[in-house]
PDB file of C-alpha atoms in Angstrom:
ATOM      1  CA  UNK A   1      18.281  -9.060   3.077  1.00 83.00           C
ATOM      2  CA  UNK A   2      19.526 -10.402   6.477  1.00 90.00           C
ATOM      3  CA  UNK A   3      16.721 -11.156   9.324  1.00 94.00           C
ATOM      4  CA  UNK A   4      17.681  -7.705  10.982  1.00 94.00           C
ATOM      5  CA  UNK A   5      16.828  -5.633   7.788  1.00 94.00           C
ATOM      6  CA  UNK A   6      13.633  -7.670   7.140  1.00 96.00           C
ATOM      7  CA  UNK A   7      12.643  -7.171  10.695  1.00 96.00           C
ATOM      8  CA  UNK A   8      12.571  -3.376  10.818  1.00 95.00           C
ATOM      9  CA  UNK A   9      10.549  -3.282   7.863  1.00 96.00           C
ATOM     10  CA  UNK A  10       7.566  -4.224   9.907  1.00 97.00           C
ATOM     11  CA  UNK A  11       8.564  -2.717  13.124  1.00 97.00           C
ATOM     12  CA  UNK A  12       6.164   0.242  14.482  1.00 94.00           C
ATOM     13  CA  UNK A  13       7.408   3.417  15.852  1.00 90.00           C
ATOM     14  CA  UNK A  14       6.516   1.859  19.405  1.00 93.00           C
ATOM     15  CA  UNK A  15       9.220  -1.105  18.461  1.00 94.00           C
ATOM     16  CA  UNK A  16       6.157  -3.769  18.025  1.00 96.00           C
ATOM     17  CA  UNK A  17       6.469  -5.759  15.026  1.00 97.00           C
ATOM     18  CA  UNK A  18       3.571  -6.027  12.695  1.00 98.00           C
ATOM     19  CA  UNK A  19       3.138  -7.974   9.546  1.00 98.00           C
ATOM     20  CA  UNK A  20      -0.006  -8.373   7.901  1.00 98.00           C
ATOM     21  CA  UNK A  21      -0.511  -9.759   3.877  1.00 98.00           C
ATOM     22  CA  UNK A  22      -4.211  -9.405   1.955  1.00 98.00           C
ATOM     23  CA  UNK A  23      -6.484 -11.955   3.123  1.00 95.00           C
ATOM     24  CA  UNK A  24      -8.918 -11.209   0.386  1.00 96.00           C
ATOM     25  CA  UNK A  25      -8.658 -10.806  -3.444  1.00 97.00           C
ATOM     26  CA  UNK A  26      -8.174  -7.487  -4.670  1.00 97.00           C
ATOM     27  CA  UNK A  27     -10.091  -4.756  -6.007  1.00 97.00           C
ATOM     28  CA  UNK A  28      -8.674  -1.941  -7.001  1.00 95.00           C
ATOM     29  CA  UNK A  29     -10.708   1.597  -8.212  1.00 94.00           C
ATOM     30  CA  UNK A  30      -8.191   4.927  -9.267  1.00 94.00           C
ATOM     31  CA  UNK A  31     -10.385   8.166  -8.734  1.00 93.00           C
ATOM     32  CA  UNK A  32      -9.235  11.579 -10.292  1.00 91.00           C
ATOM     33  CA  UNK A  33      -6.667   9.896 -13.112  1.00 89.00           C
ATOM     34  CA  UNK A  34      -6.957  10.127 -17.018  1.00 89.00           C
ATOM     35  CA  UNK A  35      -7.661   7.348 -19.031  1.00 88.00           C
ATOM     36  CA  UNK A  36      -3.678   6.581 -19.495  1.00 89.00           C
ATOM     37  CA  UNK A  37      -2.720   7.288 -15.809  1.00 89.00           C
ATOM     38  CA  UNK A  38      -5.608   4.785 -14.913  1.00 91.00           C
ATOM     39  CA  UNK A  39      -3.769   1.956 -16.960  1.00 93.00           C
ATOM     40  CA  UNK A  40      -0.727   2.483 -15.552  1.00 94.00           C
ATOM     41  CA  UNK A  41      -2.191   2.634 -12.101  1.00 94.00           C
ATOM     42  CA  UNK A  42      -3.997  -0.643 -12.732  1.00 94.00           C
ATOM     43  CA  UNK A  43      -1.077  -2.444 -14.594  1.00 94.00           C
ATOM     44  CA  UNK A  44       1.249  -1.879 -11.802  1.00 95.00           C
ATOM     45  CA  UNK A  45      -1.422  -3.355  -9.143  1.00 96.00           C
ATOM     46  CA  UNK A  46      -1.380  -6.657 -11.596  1.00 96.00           C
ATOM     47  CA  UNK A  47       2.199  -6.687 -11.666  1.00 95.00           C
ATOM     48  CA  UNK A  48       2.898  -6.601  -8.392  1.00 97.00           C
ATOM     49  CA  UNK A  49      -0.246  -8.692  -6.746  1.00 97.00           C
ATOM     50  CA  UNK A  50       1.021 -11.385  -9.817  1.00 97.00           C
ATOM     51  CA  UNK A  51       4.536 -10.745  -8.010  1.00 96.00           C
ATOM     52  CA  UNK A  52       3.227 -11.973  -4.842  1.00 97.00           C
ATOM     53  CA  UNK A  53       1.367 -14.733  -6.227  1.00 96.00           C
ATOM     54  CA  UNK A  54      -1.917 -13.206  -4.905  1.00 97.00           C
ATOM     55  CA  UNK A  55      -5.664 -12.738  -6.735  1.00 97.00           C
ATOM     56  CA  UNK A  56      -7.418  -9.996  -7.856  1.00 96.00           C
ATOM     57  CA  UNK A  57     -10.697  -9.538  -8.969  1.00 95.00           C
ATOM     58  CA  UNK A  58     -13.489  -7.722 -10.512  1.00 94.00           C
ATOM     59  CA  UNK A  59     -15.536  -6.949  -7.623  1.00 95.00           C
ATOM     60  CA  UNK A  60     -15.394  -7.575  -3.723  1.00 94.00           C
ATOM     61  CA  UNK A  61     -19.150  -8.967  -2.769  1.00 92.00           C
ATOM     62  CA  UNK A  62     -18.824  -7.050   0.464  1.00 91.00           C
ATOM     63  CA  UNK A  63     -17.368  -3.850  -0.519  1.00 89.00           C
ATOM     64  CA  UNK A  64     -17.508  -3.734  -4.449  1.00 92.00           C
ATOM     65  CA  UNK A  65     -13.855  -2.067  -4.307  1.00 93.00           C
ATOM     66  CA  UNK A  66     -11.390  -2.630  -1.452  1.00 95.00           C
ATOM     67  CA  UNK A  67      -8.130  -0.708  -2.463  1.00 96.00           C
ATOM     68  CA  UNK A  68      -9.482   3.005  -3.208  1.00 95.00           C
ATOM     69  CA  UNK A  69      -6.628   5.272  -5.036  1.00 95.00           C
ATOM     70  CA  UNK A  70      -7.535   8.854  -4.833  1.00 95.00           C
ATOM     71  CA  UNK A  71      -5.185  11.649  -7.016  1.00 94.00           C
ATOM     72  CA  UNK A  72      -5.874  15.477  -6.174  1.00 94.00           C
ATOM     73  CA  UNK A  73      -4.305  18.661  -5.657  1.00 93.00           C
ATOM     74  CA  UNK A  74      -5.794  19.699  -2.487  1.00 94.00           C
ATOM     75  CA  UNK A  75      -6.730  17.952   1.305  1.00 95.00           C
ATOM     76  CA  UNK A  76      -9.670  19.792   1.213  1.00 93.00           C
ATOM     77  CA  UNK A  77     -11.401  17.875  -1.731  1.00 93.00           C
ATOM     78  CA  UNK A  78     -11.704  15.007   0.180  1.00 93.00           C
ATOM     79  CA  UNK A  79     -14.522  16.719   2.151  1.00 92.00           C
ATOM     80  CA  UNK A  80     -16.434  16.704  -0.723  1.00 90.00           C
ATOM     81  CA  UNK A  81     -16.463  12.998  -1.834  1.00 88.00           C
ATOM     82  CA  UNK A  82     -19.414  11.525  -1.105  1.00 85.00           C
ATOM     83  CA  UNK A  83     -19.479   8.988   1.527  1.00 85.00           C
ATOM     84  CA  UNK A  84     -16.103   8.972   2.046  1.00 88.00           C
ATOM     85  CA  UNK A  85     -16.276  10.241   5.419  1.00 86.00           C
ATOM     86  CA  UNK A  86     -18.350   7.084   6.077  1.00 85.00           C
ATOM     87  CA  UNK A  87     -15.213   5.003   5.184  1.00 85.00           C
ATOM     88  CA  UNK A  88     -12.757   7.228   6.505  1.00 86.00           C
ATOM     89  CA  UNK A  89     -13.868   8.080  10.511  1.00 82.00           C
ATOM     90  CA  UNK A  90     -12.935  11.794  11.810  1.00 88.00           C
ATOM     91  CA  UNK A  91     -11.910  12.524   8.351  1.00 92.00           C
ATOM     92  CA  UNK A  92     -12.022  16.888   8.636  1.00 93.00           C
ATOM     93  CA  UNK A  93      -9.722  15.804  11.685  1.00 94.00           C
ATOM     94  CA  UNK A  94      -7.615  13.783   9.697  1.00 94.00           C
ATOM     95  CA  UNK A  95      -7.472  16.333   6.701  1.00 95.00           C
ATOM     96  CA  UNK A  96      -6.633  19.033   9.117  1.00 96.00           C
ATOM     97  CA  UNK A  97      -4.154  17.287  10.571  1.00 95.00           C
ATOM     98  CA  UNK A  98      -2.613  16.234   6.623  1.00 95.00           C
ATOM     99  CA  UNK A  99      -2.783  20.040   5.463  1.00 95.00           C
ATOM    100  CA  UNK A 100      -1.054  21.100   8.822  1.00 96.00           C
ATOM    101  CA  UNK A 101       1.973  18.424   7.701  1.00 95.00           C
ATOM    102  CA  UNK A 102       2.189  19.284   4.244  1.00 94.00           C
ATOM    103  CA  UNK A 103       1.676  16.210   3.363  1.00 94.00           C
ATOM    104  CA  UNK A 104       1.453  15.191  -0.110  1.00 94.00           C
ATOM    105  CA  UNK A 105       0.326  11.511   0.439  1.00 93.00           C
ATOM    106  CA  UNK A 106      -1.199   8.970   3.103  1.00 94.00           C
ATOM    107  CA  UNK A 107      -2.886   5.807   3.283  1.00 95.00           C
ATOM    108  CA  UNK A 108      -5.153   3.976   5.687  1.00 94.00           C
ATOM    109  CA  UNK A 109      -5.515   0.013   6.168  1.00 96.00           C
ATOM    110  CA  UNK A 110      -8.630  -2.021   7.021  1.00 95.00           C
ATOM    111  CA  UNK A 111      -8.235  -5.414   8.662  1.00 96.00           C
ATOM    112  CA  UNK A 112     -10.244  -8.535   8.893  1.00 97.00           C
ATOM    113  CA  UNK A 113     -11.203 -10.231  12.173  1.00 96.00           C
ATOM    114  CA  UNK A 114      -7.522 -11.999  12.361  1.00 96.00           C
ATOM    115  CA  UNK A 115      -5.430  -8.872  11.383  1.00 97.00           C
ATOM    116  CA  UNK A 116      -5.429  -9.722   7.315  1.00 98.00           C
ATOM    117  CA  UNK A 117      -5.626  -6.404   5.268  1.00 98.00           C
ATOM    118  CA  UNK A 118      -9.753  -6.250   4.377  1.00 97.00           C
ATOM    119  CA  UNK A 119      -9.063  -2.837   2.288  1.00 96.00           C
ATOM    120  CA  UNK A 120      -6.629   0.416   1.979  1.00 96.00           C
ATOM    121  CA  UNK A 121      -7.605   3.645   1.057  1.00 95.00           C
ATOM    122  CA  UNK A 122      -4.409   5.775  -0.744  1.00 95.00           C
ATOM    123  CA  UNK A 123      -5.127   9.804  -0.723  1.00 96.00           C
ATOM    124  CA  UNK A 124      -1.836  11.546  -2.826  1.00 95.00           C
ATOM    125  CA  UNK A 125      -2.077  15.110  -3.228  1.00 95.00           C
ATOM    126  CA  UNK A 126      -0.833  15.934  -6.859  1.00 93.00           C
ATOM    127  CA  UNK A 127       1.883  18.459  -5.044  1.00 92.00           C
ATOM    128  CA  UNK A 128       5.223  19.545  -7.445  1.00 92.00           C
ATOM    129  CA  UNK A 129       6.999  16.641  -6.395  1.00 90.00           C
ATOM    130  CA  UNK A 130       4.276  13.760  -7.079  1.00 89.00           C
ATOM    131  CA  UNK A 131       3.519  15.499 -10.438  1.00 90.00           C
ATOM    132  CA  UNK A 132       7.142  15.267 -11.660  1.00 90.00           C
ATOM    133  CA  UNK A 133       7.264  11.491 -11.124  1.00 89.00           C
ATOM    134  CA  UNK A 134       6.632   9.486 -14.115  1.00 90.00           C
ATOM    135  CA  UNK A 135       3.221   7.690 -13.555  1.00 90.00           C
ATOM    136  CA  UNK A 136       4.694   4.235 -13.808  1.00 92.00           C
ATOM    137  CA  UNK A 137       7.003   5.344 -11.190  1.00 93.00           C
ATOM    138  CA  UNK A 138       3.925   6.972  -8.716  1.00 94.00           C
ATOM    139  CA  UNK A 139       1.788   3.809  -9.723  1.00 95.00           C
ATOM    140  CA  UNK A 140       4.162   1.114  -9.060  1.00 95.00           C
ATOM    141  CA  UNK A 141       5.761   2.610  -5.458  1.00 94.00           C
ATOM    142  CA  UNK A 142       1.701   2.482  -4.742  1.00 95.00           C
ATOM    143  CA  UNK A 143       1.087  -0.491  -5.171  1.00 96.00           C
ATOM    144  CA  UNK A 144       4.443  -2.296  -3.799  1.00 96.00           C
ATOM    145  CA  UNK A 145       3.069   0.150  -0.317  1.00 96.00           C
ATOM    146  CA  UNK A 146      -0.075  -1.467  -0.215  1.00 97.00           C
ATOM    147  CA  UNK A 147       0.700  -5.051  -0.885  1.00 98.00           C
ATOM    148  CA  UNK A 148       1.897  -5.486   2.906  1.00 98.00           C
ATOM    149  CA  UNK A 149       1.451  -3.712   6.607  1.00 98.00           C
ATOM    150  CA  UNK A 150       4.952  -2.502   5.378  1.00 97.00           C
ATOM    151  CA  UNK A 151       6.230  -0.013   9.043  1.00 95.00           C
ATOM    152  CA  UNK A 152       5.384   3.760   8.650  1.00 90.00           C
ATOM    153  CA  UNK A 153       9.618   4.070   8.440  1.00 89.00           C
ATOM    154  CA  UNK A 154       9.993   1.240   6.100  1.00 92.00           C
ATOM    155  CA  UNK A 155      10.510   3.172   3.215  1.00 90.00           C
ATOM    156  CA  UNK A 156      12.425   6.221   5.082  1.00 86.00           C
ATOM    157  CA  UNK A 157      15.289   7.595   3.020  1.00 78.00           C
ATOM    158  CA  UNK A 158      15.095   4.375   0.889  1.00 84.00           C
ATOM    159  CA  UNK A 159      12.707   3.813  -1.989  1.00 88.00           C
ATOM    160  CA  UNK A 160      11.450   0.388  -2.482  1.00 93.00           C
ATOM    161  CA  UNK A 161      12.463   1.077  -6.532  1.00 93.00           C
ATOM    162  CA  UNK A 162      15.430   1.418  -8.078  1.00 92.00           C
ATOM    163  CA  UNK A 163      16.418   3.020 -12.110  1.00 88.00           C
ATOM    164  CA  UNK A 164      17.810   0.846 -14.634  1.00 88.00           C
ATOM    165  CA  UNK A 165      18.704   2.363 -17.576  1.00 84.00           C
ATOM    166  CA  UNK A 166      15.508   4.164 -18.719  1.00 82.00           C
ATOM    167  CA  UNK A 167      13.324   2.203 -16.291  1.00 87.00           C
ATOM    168  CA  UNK A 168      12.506   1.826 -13.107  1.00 88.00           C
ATOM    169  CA  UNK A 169      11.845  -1.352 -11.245  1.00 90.00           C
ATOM    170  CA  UNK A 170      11.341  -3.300  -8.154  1.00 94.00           C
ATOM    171  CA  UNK A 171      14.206  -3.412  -5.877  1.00 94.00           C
ATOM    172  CA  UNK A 172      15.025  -7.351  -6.091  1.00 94.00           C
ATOM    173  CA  UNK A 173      14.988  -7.906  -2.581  1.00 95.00           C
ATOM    174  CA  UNK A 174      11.758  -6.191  -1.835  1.00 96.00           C
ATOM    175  CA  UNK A 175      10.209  -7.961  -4.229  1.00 96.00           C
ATOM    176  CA  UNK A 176      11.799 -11.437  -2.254  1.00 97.00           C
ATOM    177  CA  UNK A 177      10.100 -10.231   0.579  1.00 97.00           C
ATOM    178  CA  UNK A 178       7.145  -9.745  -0.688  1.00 98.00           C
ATOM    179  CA  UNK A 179       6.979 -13.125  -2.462  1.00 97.00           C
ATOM    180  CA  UNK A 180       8.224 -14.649   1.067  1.00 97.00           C
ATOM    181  CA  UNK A 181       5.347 -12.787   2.735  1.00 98.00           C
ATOM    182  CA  UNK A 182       2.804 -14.109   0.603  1.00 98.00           C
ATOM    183  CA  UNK A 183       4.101 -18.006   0.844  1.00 97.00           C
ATOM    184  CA  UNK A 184       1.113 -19.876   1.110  1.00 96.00           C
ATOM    185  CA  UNK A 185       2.862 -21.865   4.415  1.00 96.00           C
ATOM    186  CA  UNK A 186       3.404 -18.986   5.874  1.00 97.00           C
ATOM    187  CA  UNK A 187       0.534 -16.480   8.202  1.00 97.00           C
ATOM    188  CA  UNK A 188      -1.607 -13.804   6.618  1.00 97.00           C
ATOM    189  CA  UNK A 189      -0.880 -12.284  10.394  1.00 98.00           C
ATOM    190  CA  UNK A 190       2.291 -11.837  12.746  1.00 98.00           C
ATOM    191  CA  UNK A 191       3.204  -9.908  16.021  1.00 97.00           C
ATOM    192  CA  UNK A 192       6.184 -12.168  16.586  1.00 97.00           C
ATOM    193  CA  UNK A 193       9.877 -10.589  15.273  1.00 96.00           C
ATOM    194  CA  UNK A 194      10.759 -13.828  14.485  1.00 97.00           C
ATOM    195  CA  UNK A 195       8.859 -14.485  11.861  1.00 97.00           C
ATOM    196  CA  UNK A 196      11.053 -11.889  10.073  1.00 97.00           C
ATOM    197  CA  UNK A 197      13.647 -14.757  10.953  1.00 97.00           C
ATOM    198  CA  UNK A 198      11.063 -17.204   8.536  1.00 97.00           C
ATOM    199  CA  UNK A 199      10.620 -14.545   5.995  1.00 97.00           C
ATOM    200  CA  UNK A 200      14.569 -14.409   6.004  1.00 96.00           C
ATOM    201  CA  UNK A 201      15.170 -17.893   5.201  1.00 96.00           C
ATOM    202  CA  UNK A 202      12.735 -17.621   2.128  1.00 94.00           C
ATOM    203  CA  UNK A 203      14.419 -14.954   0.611  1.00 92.00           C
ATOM    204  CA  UNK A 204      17.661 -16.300   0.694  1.00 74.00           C
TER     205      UNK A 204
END
């Protein structure tokens, strides 16, 4: 990928750019999943945190899990999740706002005091098309949307996977920019569009 097509990955709707990379080892809890479905979820987080050379980890001493995956069929069961509206502010206004889209998923970032990702929550609504996908499909485009402050129209039109024969994968160069993004030389943070110009040069 050229430093043009890396660039509006991370560029906002208002034409900022915006990269941000996990700051903290990860900790990642599935809620409303079967037993299978769970160790898909969690093999594709491994996979692609291992990807980008990053940690996980069996607990975060601040907020036990900090990457909360939620699966259900309507908006309206989020109301009744216990706390959750403690983690999520204005969240009838948000779920108002979801059912009013039809939306079937959305997902909310937490940073750290320099702009690293502290925690994401994910929210899909089981609709027909999120049922139909294969789990390992639903499970690994999850986790590759989480692993960076990817732009809201990153993905637009274009999914960050691709089908090989029977399976589905990471597109290559997504996966060199998220390996790039994670170089240890390189900020957890950046406002500057030229970094896209650093991330560039890594991935070629």
């Amino acid at each position: 990928m050229g430093p043009g097509e890396i660039e509006a990955l991370f560029t906002r709707g208002d034409g900022s750019y915006l990269f941000a990379r996990w700051g903290r080892p990860i900790v990642p809890v599935v809620f409303g999943v079967d037993d299978a479905s769970l160790a898909v979820f969690k093999g594709a987080f491994e996979a692609v945190v291992a990807l980008a050379g990053h940690r996980m980890a069996e607990t975060d001493p601040e907020l036990g899990a900090n990457l909360m995956l939620f699966c259900f069929r309507d908006w309206a069961e989020l109301l009744e999740v216990k706390d959750l509206g403690r983690l999520v502010p204005e969240l009838p206004a948000l779920v108002a706002r979801l059912q009013a889209a039809g939306a079937n998923q959305y997902r909310i970032f937490r940073f750290e005091p320099d702009g690293a990702i502290k925690a994401a929550f994910v929210f899909l609504r089981m609709d027909a098309a999120l049922a139909a996908m294969e789990a390992e499909t639903l499970a690994l485009a999850q986790a590759v949307q989480v692993i960076l402050l990817w732009s809201s129209q990153a993905f637009d039109g274009t999914s960050p996977l691709a089908r090989v024969g029977e399976r589905v994968i990471l597109r290559p160069e997504i996966g060199a920019v998220i390996r790039a993004g994670y170089d240890p030389v390189m900020p957890a943070v950046a406002r500057d569009p030229s970094h896209a110009l650093r991330l560039a040069a890594r991935v070629g």
